[in-house]
Amino acid sequence: MMDNTVQMTDSIPPVAMIFAAGRGRRMQPLSDVVPKPALPVPGGPVVSWALRLVARCGVPNAVLNSWWLAQTMEESAAEALPPELNLRFSREEHLMETAGGLALARDRGLLGTDGPVLIVNGDGILNLDLKDLFRRHHESEDLVTLGLLPHLGPELWSRVVLDRCGLVSAILPPGTPAAGEVPLLYPGVMVIAREALDTLQTTPSGVAPALWTPARAQARLGGVLVSGHWREVGRTPDYLEAVMALLGDRNDVHASARVAPSAVLNQTLIGPDVTIDQEAVINQGIISHGAVIGAGARIIRSVVLGDVRVEAGRTMTDEIRT
């Protein structure tokens, strides 16, 4: 496992903000039942990757914002909480978006009063080494420092370009890189200075217009390459593919699930409060959050999520049931 322990303790932010409040419309209908960061993956919910990242980096405190299905989101994060991390919640009455959520957490006194803040998107699979991100922010005049990866797919996601000083010279839409361009990928991790945090208005707004644009106008939007792995979990096919990749050839069964001894599981994730009846066969499936699979049912490359039942003897192939 990657060693993400940072030796420069004075550069480690005292607090992190994990974004987990969004509606997750691209993940519908799954996100109608479970918030996207709370969707199960091997080892815990999606947000567990952000929580573990923050803890491994030595950041002692974290704040997670919630809005859509807030209670479910908060319970999921609490269950996945590393013991060394102190977590508090900032529940929003109305969706404040990313920068607005930051401002609201600040106003509530949840982000402290000193030092930078680590920002992590809560809806991706990520395992990153952030030492260079912390070092760059600590040693520079950046208002915002982006953690960046070599680009995995310039035609799929926006491209960030740095100049020789490590300042962001361009943020470009998805497309073919120009000759000589070195496209970088923003995986949803950055550090912001207290000076930048204090300028935010407590109104719904995104980080790009509220933080990145002003910082870049002052030549204080920086970036640095970090090492590690990131995988998007944006749409249902992405989610299923990510779970299968994490499973490999094994199964992952939640402790609260009830699986009949005669049931057959192959490369399958079984989440909390699930019942799998006798002689059911599940091949490359995700079954979670109270779903019931009837006796003799066959589930193939499908997701069954929530308080639903698949009838005995039913065959599902490449389907979603919520």
PDB file of C-alpha atoms in Angstrom:
ATOM      1  CA  MET A   1       0.000   0.000   0.000  1.00  0.00           C
ATOM      2  CA  MET A   2       1.205   3.508  -0.789  1.00  0.00           C
ATOM      3  CA  ASP A   3       2.852   5.368   2.111  1.00  0.00           C
ATOM      4  CA  ASN A   4       1.008   8.697   2.249  1.00  0.00           C
ATOM      5  CA  THR A   5       2.477   9.824   5.568  1.00  0.00           C
ATOM      6  CA  VAL A   6       3.726  13.398   5.232  1.00  0.00           C
ATOM      7  CA  GLN A   7       6.890  14.237   7.162  1.00  0.00           C
ATOM      8  CA  MET A   8       6.548  18.024   6.772  1.00  0.00           C
ATOM      9  CA  THR A   9       4.058  18.336   9.597  1.00  0.00           C
ATOM     10  CA  ASP A  10       3.950  22.122   9.397  1.00  0.00           C
ATOM     11  CA  SER A  11       2.610  21.882   5.823  1.00  0.00           C
ATOM     12  CA  ILE A  12      -0.297  19.556   6.647  1.00  0.00           C
ATOM     13  CA  PRO A  13      -3.655  21.376   6.630  1.00  0.00           C
ATOM     14  CA  PRO A  14      -5.425  21.227  10.003  1.00  0.00           C
ATOM     15  CA  VAL A  15      -8.787  20.389   8.443  1.00  0.00           C
ATOM     16  CA  ALA A  16     -10.279  18.888   5.292  1.00  0.00           C
ATOM     17  CA  MET A  17     -13.610  19.494   3.589  1.00  0.00           C
ATOM     18  CA  ILE A  18     -15.188  16.529   1.796  1.00  0.00           C
ATOM     19  CA  PHE A  19     -17.857  17.385  -0.762  1.00  0.00           C
ATOM     20  CA  ALA A  20     -20.765  14.914  -0.560  1.00  0.00           C
ATOM     21  CA  ALA A  21     -23.927  17.016  -0.852  1.00  0.00           C
ATOM     22  CA  GLY A  22     -24.749  16.802  -4.548  1.00  0.00           C
ATOM     23  CA  ARG A  23     -27.796  15.260  -6.178  1.00  0.00           C
ATOM     24  CA  GLY A  24     -25.789  12.909  -8.397  1.00  0.00           C
ATOM     25  CA  ARG A  25     -28.152  13.185 -11.363  1.00  0.00           C
ATOM     26  CA  ARG A  26     -25.834  11.311 -13.732  1.00  0.00           C
ATOM     27  CA  MET A  27     -26.071   8.334 -11.368  1.00  0.00           C
ATOM     28  CA  GLN A  28     -29.870   8.161 -11.425  1.00  0.00           C
ATOM     29  CA  PRO A  29     -31.804   5.995 -10.696  1.00  0.00           C
ATOM     30  CA  LEU A  30     -29.272   4.661  -8.155  1.00  0.00           C
ATOM     31  CA  SER A  31     -28.822   8.085  -6.588  1.00  0.00           C
ATOM     32  CA  ASP A  32     -32.601   8.348  -6.117  1.00  0.00           C
ATOM     33  CA  VAL A  33     -32.153   5.732  -3.385  1.00  0.00           C
ATOM     34  CA  VAL A  34     -28.611   6.254  -2.092  1.00  0.00           C
ATOM     35  CA  PRO A  35     -26.414   9.390  -2.417  1.00  0.00           C
ATOM     36  CA  LYS A  36     -23.621   8.777  -4.904  1.00  0.00           C
ATOM     37  CA  PRO A  37     -20.812   9.040  -2.308  1.00  0.00           C
ATOM     38  CA  ALA A  38     -22.683   6.492  -0.159  1.00  0.00           C
ATOM     39  CA  LEU A  39     -22.940   3.858  -2.888  1.00  0.00           C
ATOM     40  CA  PRO A  40     -21.257   0.636  -1.782  1.00  0.00           C
ATOM     41  CA  VAL A  41     -17.911  -0.456  -3.181  1.00  0.00           C
ATOM     42  CA  PRO A  42     -15.572  -3.142  -1.842  1.00  0.00           C
ATOM     43  CA  GLY A  43     -14.323  -2.057   1.563  1.00  0.00           C
ATOM     44  CA  GLY A  44     -17.044   0.501   2.268  1.00  0.00           C
ATOM     45  CA  PRO A  45     -18.975   3.285   0.549  1.00  0.00           C
ATOM     46  CA  VAL A  46     -17.413   5.411  -2.190  1.00  0.00           C
ATOM     47  CA  VAL A  47     -16.779   8.210   0.333  1.00  0.00           C
ATOM     48  CA  SER A  48     -14.599   5.869   2.387  1.00  0.00           C
ATOM     49  CA  TRP A  49     -11.806   6.479  -0.141  1.00  0.00           C
ATOM     50  CA  ALA A  50     -11.859  10.222   0.601  1.00  0.00           C
ATOM     51  CA  LEU A  51     -12.016   9.605   4.357  1.00  0.00           C
ATOM     52  CA  ARG A  52      -9.072   7.207   4.273  1.00  0.00           C
ATOM     53  CA  LEU A  53      -7.070   9.590   2.086  1.00  0.00           C
ATOM     54  CA  VAL A  54      -7.551  12.443   4.543  1.00  0.00           C
ATOM     55  CA  ALA A  55      -6.624  10.249   7.509  1.00  0.00           C
ATOM     56  CA  ARG A  56      -3.509   8.772   5.841  1.00  0.00           C
ATOM     57  CA  CYS A  57      -2.251  12.236   4.987  1.00  0.00           C
ATOM     58  CA  GLY A  58      -2.232  13.167   8.653  1.00  0.00           C
ATOM     59  CA  VAL A  59      -5.042  15.727   8.522  1.00  0.00           C
ATOM     60  CA  PRO A  60      -6.709  15.357  11.948  1.00  0.00           C
ATOM     61  CA  ASN A  61     -10.123  16.900  11.278  1.00  0.00           C
ATOM     62  CA  ALA A  62     -12.655  16.708   8.475  1.00  0.00           C
ATOM     63  CA  VAL A  63     -16.014  18.234   7.612  1.00  0.00           C
ATOM     64  CA  LEU A  64     -18.440  16.548   5.239  1.00  0.00           C
ATOM     65  CA  ASN A  65     -21.330  18.469   3.747  1.00  0.00           C
ATOM     66  CA  SER A  66     -24.649  16.771   3.061  1.00  0.00           C
ATOM     67  CA  TRP A  67     -27.931  17.714   1.455  1.00  0.00           C
ATOM     68  CA  TRP A  68     -29.452  15.020  -0.762  1.00  0.00           C
ATOM     69  CA  LEU A  69     -30.620  12.099   1.438  1.00  0.00           C
ATOM     70  CA  ALA A  70     -28.527  13.716   4.143  1.00  0.00           C
ATOM     71  CA  GLN A  71     -29.220  11.207   6.909  1.00  0.00           C
ATOM     72  CA  THR A  72     -28.200   8.282   4.707  1.00  0.00           C
ATOM     73  CA  MET A  73     -25.071  10.141   3.613  1.00  0.00           C
ATOM     74  CA  GLU A  74     -24.012  10.969   7.149  1.00  0.00           C
ATOM     75  CA  GLU A  75     -24.659   7.476   8.474  1.00  0.00           C
ATOM     76  CA  SER A  76     -22.641   5.968   5.633  1.00  0.00           C
ATOM     77  CA  ALA A  77     -19.682   8.263   6.297  1.00  0.00           C
ATOM     78  CA  ALA A  78     -19.818   7.648  10.050  1.00  0.00           C
ATOM     79  CA  GLU A  79     -19.734   3.883   9.517  1.00  0.00           C
ATOM     80  CA  ALA A  80     -16.663   4.200   7.274  1.00  0.00           C
ATOM     81  CA  LEU A  81     -14.795   6.679   9.488  1.00  0.00           C
ATOM     82  CA  PRO A  82     -11.128   5.864  10.206  1.00  0.00           C
ATOM     83  CA  PRO A  83     -10.581   5.933  13.982  1.00  0.00           C
ATOM     84  CA  GLU A  84      -7.854   8.578  13.812  1.00  0.00           C
ATOM     85  CA  LEU A  85     -10.048  11.115  11.986  1.00  0.00           C
ATOM     86  CA  ASN A  86     -12.413  13.533  13.716  1.00  0.00           C
ATOM     87  CA  LEU A  87     -15.434  14.078  11.453  1.00  0.00           C
ATOM     88  CA  ARG A  88     -18.198  16.656  11.684  1.00  0.00           C
ATOM     89  CA  PHE A  89     -21.113  17.262   9.351  1.00  0.00           C
ATOM     90  CA  SER A  90     -22.420  20.405   7.689  1.00  0.00           C
ATOM     91  CA  ARG A  91     -25.976  19.640   6.618  1.00  0.00           C
ATOM     92  CA  GLU A  92     -27.398  22.088   4.090  1.00  0.00           C
ATOM     93  CA  GLU A  93     -31.071  23.086   3.970  1.00  0.00           C
ATOM     94  CA  HIS A  94     -30.616  24.038   0.319  1.00  0.00           C
ATOM     95  CA  LEU A  95     -27.870  22.817  -1.980  1.00  0.00           C
ATOM     96  CA  MET A  96     -25.049  25.342  -1.681  1.00  0.00           C
ATOM     97  CA  GLU A  97     -22.806  23.802  -4.366  1.00  0.00           C
ATOM     98  CA  THR A  98     -19.108  23.444  -3.647  1.00  0.00           C
ATOM     99  CA  ALA A  99     -17.887  26.966  -2.844  1.00  0.00           C
ATOM    100  CA  GLY A 100     -21.141  27.839  -1.092  1.00  0.00           C
ATOM    101  CA  GLY A 101     -20.865  24.683   1.005  1.00  0.00           C
ATOM    102  CA  LEU A 102     -17.341  25.693   2.001  1.00  0.00           C
ATOM    103  CA  ALA A 103     -18.526  29.150   3.017  1.00  0.00           C
ATOM    104  CA  LEU A 104     -21.383  27.734   5.068  1.00  0.00           C
ATOM    105  CA  ALA A 105     -19.070  25.326   6.906  1.00  0.00           C
ATOM    106  CA  ARG A 106     -16.735  28.278   7.567  1.00  0.00           C
ATOM    107  CA  ASP A 107     -19.572  30.395   8.932  1.00  0.00           C
ATOM    108  CA  ARG A 108     -20.577  27.560  11.244  1.00  0.00           C
ATOM    109  CA  GLY A 109     -17.077  27.477  12.705  1.00  0.00           C
ATOM    110  CA  LEU A 110     -16.405  23.961  11.440  1.00  0.00           C
ATOM    111  CA  LEU A 111     -13.222  24.805   9.518  1.00  0.00           C
ATOM    112  CA  GLY A 112     -11.355  26.547  12.317  1.00  0.00           C
ATOM    113  CA  THR A 113      -9.760  29.954  11.959  1.00  0.00           C
ATOM    114  CA  ASP A 114      -6.169  29.305  10.885  1.00  0.00           C
ATOM    115  CA  GLY A 115      -4.288  27.406   8.232  1.00  0.00           C
ATOM    116  CA  PRO A 116      -5.211  26.057   4.806  1.00  0.00           C
ATOM    117  CA  VAL A 117      -8.004  23.591   4.050  1.00  0.00           C
ATOM    118  CA  LEU A 118      -7.653  20.361   2.100  1.00  0.00           C
ATOM    119  CA  ILE A 119     -10.574  19.841  -0.293  1.00  0.00           C
ATOM    120  CA  VAL A 120     -11.526  16.341  -1.476  1.00  0.00           C
ATOM    121  CA  ASN A 121     -14.430  15.316  -3.700  1.00  0.00           C
ATOM    122  CA  GLY A 122     -16.293  12.502  -1.965  1.00  0.00           C
ATOM    123  CA  ASP A 123     -17.585  10.701  -5.053  1.00  0.00           C
ATOM    124  CA  GLY A 124     -14.476   9.154  -6.608  1.00  0.00           C
ATOM    125  CA  ILE A 125     -12.161   6.197  -6.132  1.00  0.00           C
ATOM    126  CA  LEU A 126      -8.816   7.745  -5.256  1.00  0.00           C
ATOM    127  CA  ASN A 127      -5.558   6.757  -3.604  1.00  0.00           C
ATOM    128  CA  LEU A 128      -3.088   9.611  -3.841  1.00  0.00           C
ATOM    129  CA  ASP A 129       0.183  10.694  -2.279  1.00  0.00           C
ATOM    130  CA  LEU A 130      -0.330  14.351  -1.341  1.00  0.00           C
ATOM    131  CA  LYS A 131       3.107  15.226   0.066  1.00  0.00           C
ATOM    132  CA  ASP A 132       4.021  17.321  -2.984  1.00  0.00           C
ATOM    133  CA  LEU A 133       0.630  19.057  -2.947  1.00  0.00           C
ATOM    134  CA  PHE A 134       1.092  20.103   0.679  1.00  0.00           C
ATOM    135  CA  ARG A 135       4.694  21.151   0.042  1.00  0.00           C
ATOM    136  CA  ARG A 136       3.821  23.244  -3.013  1.00  0.00           C
ATOM    137  CA  HIS A 137       1.031  25.063  -1.197  1.00  0.00           C
ATOM    138  CA  HIS A 138       3.174  25.670   1.880  1.00  0.00           C
ATOM    139  CA  GLU A 139       6.151  27.030  -0.055  1.00  0.00           C
ATOM    140  CA  SER A 140       4.293  29.102  -2.655  1.00  0.00           C
ATOM    141  CA  GLU A 141       2.033  32.136  -2.693  1.00  0.00           C
ATOM    142  CA  ASP A 142      -0.846  30.101  -4.128  1.00  0.00           C
ATOM    143  CA  LEU A 143      -4.360  30.931  -3.023  1.00  0.00           C
ATOM    144  CA  VAL A 144      -5.402  27.574  -4.460  1.00  0.00           C
ATOM    145  CA  THR A 145      -3.170  24.626  -5.319  1.00  0.00           C
ATOM    146  CA  LEU A 146      -4.583  21.793  -7.420  1.00  0.00           C
ATOM    147  CA  GLY A 147      -3.384  18.219  -7.090  1.00  0.00           C
ATOM    148  CA  LEU A 148      -3.006  16.893 -10.641  1.00  0.00           C
ATOM    149  CA  LEU A 149      -2.395  13.588 -12.391  1.00  0.00           C
ATOM    150  CA  PRO A 150      -1.121  12.708 -15.869  1.00  0.00           C
ATOM    151  CA  HIS A 151      -4.246  12.810 -17.987  1.00  0.00           C
ATOM    152  CA  LEU A 152      -6.071   9.507 -18.428  1.00  0.00           C
ATOM    153  CA  GLY A 153      -8.412  10.670 -21.190  1.00  0.00           C
ATOM    154  CA  PRO A 154      -8.172  14.225 -22.555  1.00  0.00           C
ATOM    155  CA  GLU A 155     -11.198  13.604 -24.748  1.00  0.00           C
ATOM    156  CA  LEU A 156     -13.310  12.700 -21.694  1.00  0.00           C
ATOM    157  CA  TRP A 157     -12.422  15.241 -19.006  1.00  0.00           C
ATOM    158  CA  SER A 158     -11.205  18.836 -18.801  1.00  0.00           C
ATOM    159  CA  ARG A 159      -7.491  19.488 -19.182  1.00  0.00           C
ATOM    160  CA  VAL A 160      -5.324  21.605 -16.889  1.00  0.00           C
ATOM    161  CA  VAL A 161      -2.099  23.105 -18.242  1.00  0.00           C
ATOM    162  CA  LEU A 162       0.721  24.434 -16.041  1.00  0.00           C
ATOM    163  CA  ASP A 163       3.458  26.918 -16.875  1.00  0.00           C
ATOM    164  CA  ARG A 164       7.099  26.518 -15.874  1.00  0.00           C
ATOM    165  CA  CYS A 165       6.426  28.030 -12.453  1.00  0.00           C
ATOM    166  CA  GLY A 166       3.659  25.590 -11.624  1.00  0.00           C
ATOM    167  CA  LEU A 167       0.894  28.124 -12.170  1.00  0.00           C
ATOM    168  CA  VAL A 168      -2.242  27.182 -14.093  1.00  0.00           C
ATOM    169  CA  SER A 169      -2.000  28.710 -17.551  1.00  0.00           C
ATOM    170  CA  ALA A 170      -5.144  27.130 -18.988  1.00  0.00           C
ATOM    171  CA  ILE A 171      -8.176  25.049 -18.079  1.00  0.00           C
ATOM    172  CA  LEU A 172      -9.487  23.542 -21.281  1.00  0.00           C
ATOM    173  CA  PRO A 173     -12.580  21.518 -22.170  1.00  0.00           C
ATOM    174  CA  PRO A 174     -12.272  17.879 -23.160  1.00  0.00           C
ATOM    175  CA  GLY A 175     -10.621  17.462 -26.528  1.00  0.00           C
ATOM    176  CA  THR A 176      -7.472  16.521 -28.382  1.00  0.00           C
ATOM    177  CA  PRO A 177      -4.418  18.237 -26.837  1.00  0.00           C
ATOM    178  CA  ALA A 178      -2.631  20.753 -29.009  1.00  0.00           C
ATOM    179  CA  ALA A 179       0.908  20.100 -30.181  1.00  0.00           C
ATOM    180  CA  GLY A 180       3.279  20.558 -27.273  1.00  0.00           C
ATOM    181  CA  GLU A 181       0.489  20.622 -24.687  1.00  0.00           C
ATOM    182  CA  VAL A 182       0.961  18.517 -21.552  1.00  0.00           C
ATOM    183  CA  PRO A 183      -2.614  17.897 -20.373  1.00  0.00           C
ATOM    184  CA  LEU A 184      -3.151  17.194 -16.697  1.00  0.00           C
ATOM    185  CA  LEU A 185      -6.187  15.790 -14.924  1.00  0.00           C
ATOM    186  CA  TYR A 186      -7.819  17.306 -11.842  1.00  0.00           C
ATOM    187  CA  PRO A 187      -9.027  14.365  -9.694  1.00  0.00           C
ATOM    188  CA  GLY A 188     -10.909  16.477  -7.158  1.00  0.00           C
ATOM    189  CA  VAL A 189      -8.208  17.285  -4.580  1.00  0.00           C
ATOM    190  CA  MET A 190      -6.846  20.743  -3.784  1.00  0.00           C
ATOM    191  CA  VAL A 191      -5.598  22.940  -0.945  1.00  0.00           C
ATOM    192  CA  ILE A 192      -6.982  26.434  -0.443  1.00  0.00           C
ATOM    193  CA  ALA A 193      -5.456  29.222   1.610  1.00  0.00           C
ATOM    194  CA  ARG A 194      -7.365  30.763   4.500  1.00  0.00           C
ATOM    195  CA  GLU A 195      -7.195  34.054   2.585  1.00  0.00           C
ATOM    196  CA  ALA A 196      -9.182  32.494  -0.256  1.00  0.00           C
ATOM    197  CA  LEU A 197     -11.658  30.797   2.075  1.00  0.00           C
ATOM    198  CA  ASP A 198     -12.421  34.081   3.807  1.00  0.00           C
ATOM    199  CA  THR A 199     -13.448  35.744   0.530  1.00  0.00           C
ATOM    200  CA  LEU A 200     -16.230  33.268  -0.252  1.00  0.00           C
ATOM    201  CA  GLN A 201     -19.832  34.415  -0.204  1.00  0.00           C
ATOM    202  CA  THR A 202     -22.367  32.192   1.547  1.00  0.00           C
ATOM    203  CA  THR A 203     -24.452  31.699  -1.564  1.00  0.00           C
ATOM    204  CA  PRO A 204     -24.688  28.748  -3.963  1.00  0.00           C
ATOM    205  CA  SER A 205     -21.643  28.761  -6.231  1.00  0.00           C
ATOM    206  CA  GLY A 206     -19.002  26.431  -7.621  1.00  0.00           C
ATOM    207  CA  VAL A 207     -15.300  26.423  -6.861  1.00  0.00           C
ATOM    208  CA  ALA A 208     -14.299  27.281 -10.436  1.00  0.00           C
ATOM    209  CA  PRO A 209     -15.911  30.752 -10.563  1.00  0.00           C
ATOM    210  CA  ALA A 210     -15.608  31.493  -6.844  1.00  0.00           C
ATOM    211  CA  LEU A 211     -12.051  30.259  -6.190  1.00  0.00           C
ATOM    212  CA  TRP A 212     -10.154  29.311  -9.323  1.00  0.00           C
ATOM    213  CA  THR A 213     -10.979  32.327 -11.492  1.00  0.00           C
ATOM    214  CA  PRO A 214     -10.037  34.964  -8.872  1.00  0.00           C
ATOM    215  CA  ALA A 215      -6.873  33.071  -7.929  1.00  0.00           C
ATOM    216  CA  ARG A 216      -5.811  32.743 -11.547  1.00  0.00           C
ATOM    217  CA  ALA A 217      -6.461  36.446 -12.143  1.00  0.00           C
ATOM    218  CA  GLN A 218      -3.878  37.143  -9.408  1.00  0.00           C
ATOM    219  CA  ALA A 219      -1.431  34.536 -10.769  1.00  0.00           C
ATOM    220  CA  ARG A 220      -2.029  32.534  -7.591  1.00  0.00           C
ATOM    221  CA  LEU A 221      -3.733  29.405  -8.932  1.00  0.00           C
ATOM    222  CA  GLY A 222      -1.081  26.706  -8.782  1.00  0.00           C
ATOM    223  CA  GLY A 223      -0.890  23.023  -9.472  1.00  0.00           C
ATOM    224  CA  VAL A 224       1.445  20.133  -8.883  1.00  0.00           C
ATOM    225  CA  LEU A 225       1.698  16.551 -10.060  1.00  0.00           C
ATOM    226  CA  VAL A 226       0.858  13.979  -7.424  1.00  0.00           C
ATOM    227  CA  SER A 227       1.249  10.231  -7.676  1.00  0.00           C
ATOM    228  CA  GLY A 228      -1.448   7.649  -7.248  1.00  0.00           C
ATOM    229  CA  HIS A 229      -4.698   6.457  -8.712  1.00  0.00           C
ATOM    230  CA  TRP A 230      -8.094   8.020  -9.456  1.00  0.00           C
ATOM    231  CA  ARG A 231     -11.187   6.544 -11.025  1.00  0.00           C
ATOM    232  CA  GLU A 232     -14.396   8.375 -11.804  1.00  0.00           C
ATOM    233  CA  VAL A 233     -17.677   6.982 -10.533  1.00  0.00           C
ATOM    234  CA  GLY A 234     -19.911   9.305 -12.516  1.00  0.00           C
ATOM    235  CA  ARG A 235     -22.572   7.151 -14.188  1.00  0.00           C
ATOM    236  CA  THR A 236     -24.057   3.727 -13.511  1.00  0.00           C
ATOM    237  CA  PRO A 237     -21.798   1.930 -16.046  1.00  0.00           C
ATOM    238  CA  ASP A 238     -18.753   3.622 -14.455  1.00  0.00           C
ATOM    239  CA  TYR A 239     -19.929   2.461 -11.043  1.00  0.00           C
ATOM    240  CA  LEU A 240     -20.419  -1.156 -12.093  1.00  0.00           C
ATOM    241  CA  GLU A 241     -17.045  -1.231 -13.859  1.00  0.00           C
ATOM    242  CA  ALA A 242     -15.285   0.302 -10.842  1.00  0.00           C
ATOM    243  CA  VAL A 243     -16.777  -2.242  -8.466  1.00  0.00           C
ATOM    244  CA  MET A 244     -15.840  -5.158 -10.721  1.00  0.00           C
ATOM    245  CA  ALA A 245     -12.265  -3.866 -11.022  1.00  0.00           C
ATOM    246  CA  LEU A 246     -11.958  -3.543  -7.248  1.00  0.00           C
ATOM    247  CA  LEU A 247     -13.433  -6.986  -6.652  1.00  0.00           C
ATOM    248  CA  GLY A 248     -11.175  -8.830  -9.051  1.00  0.00           C
ATOM    249  CA  ASP A 249     -12.101 -12.502  -8.715  1.00  0.00           C
ATOM    250  CA  ARG A 250     -13.551 -12.288  -5.213  1.00  0.00           C
ATOM    251  CA  ASN A 251     -16.854 -11.446  -3.538  1.00  0.00           C
ATOM    252  CA  ASP A 252     -17.453  -8.782  -0.915  1.00  0.00           C
ATOM    253  CA  VAL A 253     -20.297  -9.494   1.518  1.00  0.00           C
ATOM    254  CA  HIS A 254     -21.427  -7.025   4.197  1.00  0.00           C
ATOM    255  CA  ALA A 255     -21.622  -8.424   7.714  1.00  0.00           C
ATOM    256  CA  SER A 256     -25.335  -7.625   7.959  1.00  0.00           C
ATOM    257  CA  ALA A 257     -26.283  -9.551   4.784  1.00  0.00           C
ATOM    258  CA  ARG A 258     -28.078 -12.908   4.944  1.00  0.00           C
ATOM    259  CA  VAL A 259     -26.912 -15.258   2.186  1.00  0.00           C
ATOM    260  CA  ALA A 260     -28.366 -18.776   1.916  1.00  0.00           C
ATOM    261  CA  PRO A 261     -25.702 -21.514   1.906  1.00  0.00           C
ATOM    262  CA  SER A 262     -26.946 -22.793  -1.456  1.00  0.00           C
ATOM    263  CA  ALA A 263     -26.708 -19.390  -3.149  1.00  0.00           C
ATOM    264  CA  VAL A 264     -23.880 -18.940  -5.667  1.00  0.00           C
ATOM    265  CA  LEU A 265     -21.936 -15.677  -5.846  1.00  0.00           C
ATOM    266  CA  ASN A 266     -19.313 -14.819  -8.446  1.00  0.00           C
ATOM    267  CA  GLN A 267     -17.495 -11.464  -8.506  1.00  0.00           C
ATOM    268  CA  THR A 268     -20.350  -9.897  -6.571  1.00  0.00           C
ATOM    269  CA  LEU A 269     -20.779  -7.127  -4.013  1.00  0.00           C
ATOM    270  CA  ILE A 270     -23.426  -7.722  -1.349  1.00  0.00           C
ATOM    271  CA  GLY A 271     -24.154  -4.606   0.695  1.00  0.00           C
ATOM    272  CA  PRO A 272     -25.942  -4.004   3.987  1.00  0.00           C
ATOM    273  CA  ASP A 273     -29.254  -5.625   4.992  1.00  0.00           C
ATOM    274  CA  VAL A 274     -29.481  -7.790   1.877  1.00  0.00           C
ATOM    275  CA  THR A 275     -31.193 -11.194   1.754  1.00  0.00           C
ATOM    276  CA  ILE A 276     -30.154 -13.782  -0.838  1.00  0.00           C
ATOM    277  CA  ASP A 277     -32.489 -16.787  -0.843  1.00  0.00           C
ATOM    278  CA  GLN A 278     -31.604 -20.391  -1.580  1.00  0.00           C
ATOM    279  CA  GLU A 279     -30.140 -21.393  -4.957  1.00  0.00           C
ATOM    280  CA  ALA A 280     -30.015 -17.801  -6.222  1.00  0.00           C
ATOM    281  CA  VAL A 281     -27.101 -17.179  -8.599  1.00  0.00           C
ATOM    282  CA  ILE A 282     -25.460 -13.765  -8.835  1.00  0.00           C
ATOM    283  CA  ASN A 283     -22.703 -13.179 -11.378  1.00  0.00           C
ATOM    284  CA  GLN A 284     -21.014  -9.757 -11.474  1.00  0.00           C
ATOM    285  CA  GLY A 285     -23.792  -8.107  -9.499  1.00  0.00           C
ATOM    286  CA  ILE A 286     -24.217  -5.366  -6.925  1.00  0.00           C
ATOM    287  CA  ILE A 287     -26.994  -6.030  -4.423  1.00  0.00           C
ATOM    288  CA  SER A 288     -27.366  -3.596  -1.546  1.00  0.00           C
ATOM    289  CA  HIS A 289     -29.383  -1.524   0.919  1.00  0.00           C
ATOM    290  CA  GLY A 290     -32.104  -3.958   1.857  1.00  0.00           C
ATOM    291  CA  ALA A 291     -32.663  -5.700  -1.474  1.00  0.00           C
ATOM    292  CA  VAL A 292     -34.057  -9.248  -1.465  1.00  0.00           C
ATOM    293  CA  ILE A 293     -33.162 -11.802  -4.141  1.00  0.00           C
ATOM    294  CA  GLY A 294     -35.729 -14.599  -4.329  1.00  0.00           C
ATOM    295  CA  ALA A 295     -34.972 -18.306  -4.475  1.00  0.00           C
ATOM    296  CA  GLY A 296     -33.493 -19.469  -7.760  1.00  0.00           C
ATOM    297  CA  ALA A 297     -33.225 -15.986  -9.237  1.00  0.00           C
ATOM    298  CA  ARG A 298     -30.329 -15.299 -11.595  1.00  0.00           C
ATOM    299  CA  ILE A 299     -28.687 -11.857 -11.553  1.00  0.00           C
ATOM    300  CA  ILE A 300     -26.081 -11.133 -14.255  1.00  0.00           C
ATOM    301  CA  ARG A 301     -24.172  -7.812 -14.562  1.00  0.00           C
ATOM    302  CA  SER A 302     -26.973  -5.990 -12.779  1.00  0.00           C
ATOM    303  CA  VAL A 303     -27.488  -3.641  -9.836  1.00  0.00           C
ATOM    304  CA  VAL A 304     -30.323  -4.101  -7.333  1.00  0.00           C
ATOM    305  CA  LEU A 305     -30.461  -1.337  -4.757  1.00  0.00           C
ATOM    306  CA  GLY A 306     -32.906  -0.385  -2.015  1.00  0.00           C
ATOM    307  CA  ASP A 307     -36.072  -1.866  -0.580  1.00  0.00           C
ATOM    308  CA  VAL A 308     -36.938  -4.013  -3.606  1.00  0.00           C
ATOM    309  CA  ARG A 309     -37.393  -7.734  -4.238  1.00  0.00           C
ATOM    310  CA  VAL A 310     -36.398  -9.787  -7.255  1.00  0.00           C
ATOM    311  CA  GLU A 311     -38.966 -12.509  -7.641  1.00  0.00           C
ATOM    312  CA  ALA A 312     -38.078 -16.180  -7.215  1.00  0.00           C
ATOM    313  CA  GLY A 313     -36.848 -17.717 -10.478  1.00  0.00           C
ATOM    314  CA  ARG A 314     -36.479 -14.339 -12.202  1.00  0.00           C
ATOM    315  CA  THR A 315     -33.490 -13.723 -14.521  1.00  0.00           C
ATOM    316  CA  MET A 316     -31.999 -10.218 -14.752  1.00  0.00           C
ATOM    317  CA  THR A 317     -29.249  -9.373 -17.239  1.00  0.00           C
ATOM    318  CA  ASP A 318     -27.682  -5.909 -17.589  1.00  0.00           C
ATOM    319  CA  GLU A 319     -30.495  -4.301 -15.591  1.00  0.00           C
ATOM    320  CA  ILE A 320     -30.924  -1.723 -12.844  1.00  0.00           C
ATOM    321  CA  ARG A 321     -33.602  -2.203 -10.182  1.00  0.00           C
ATOM    322  CA  THR A 322     -34.289   0.336  -7.433  1.00  0.00           C
TER     323      THR A 322
END
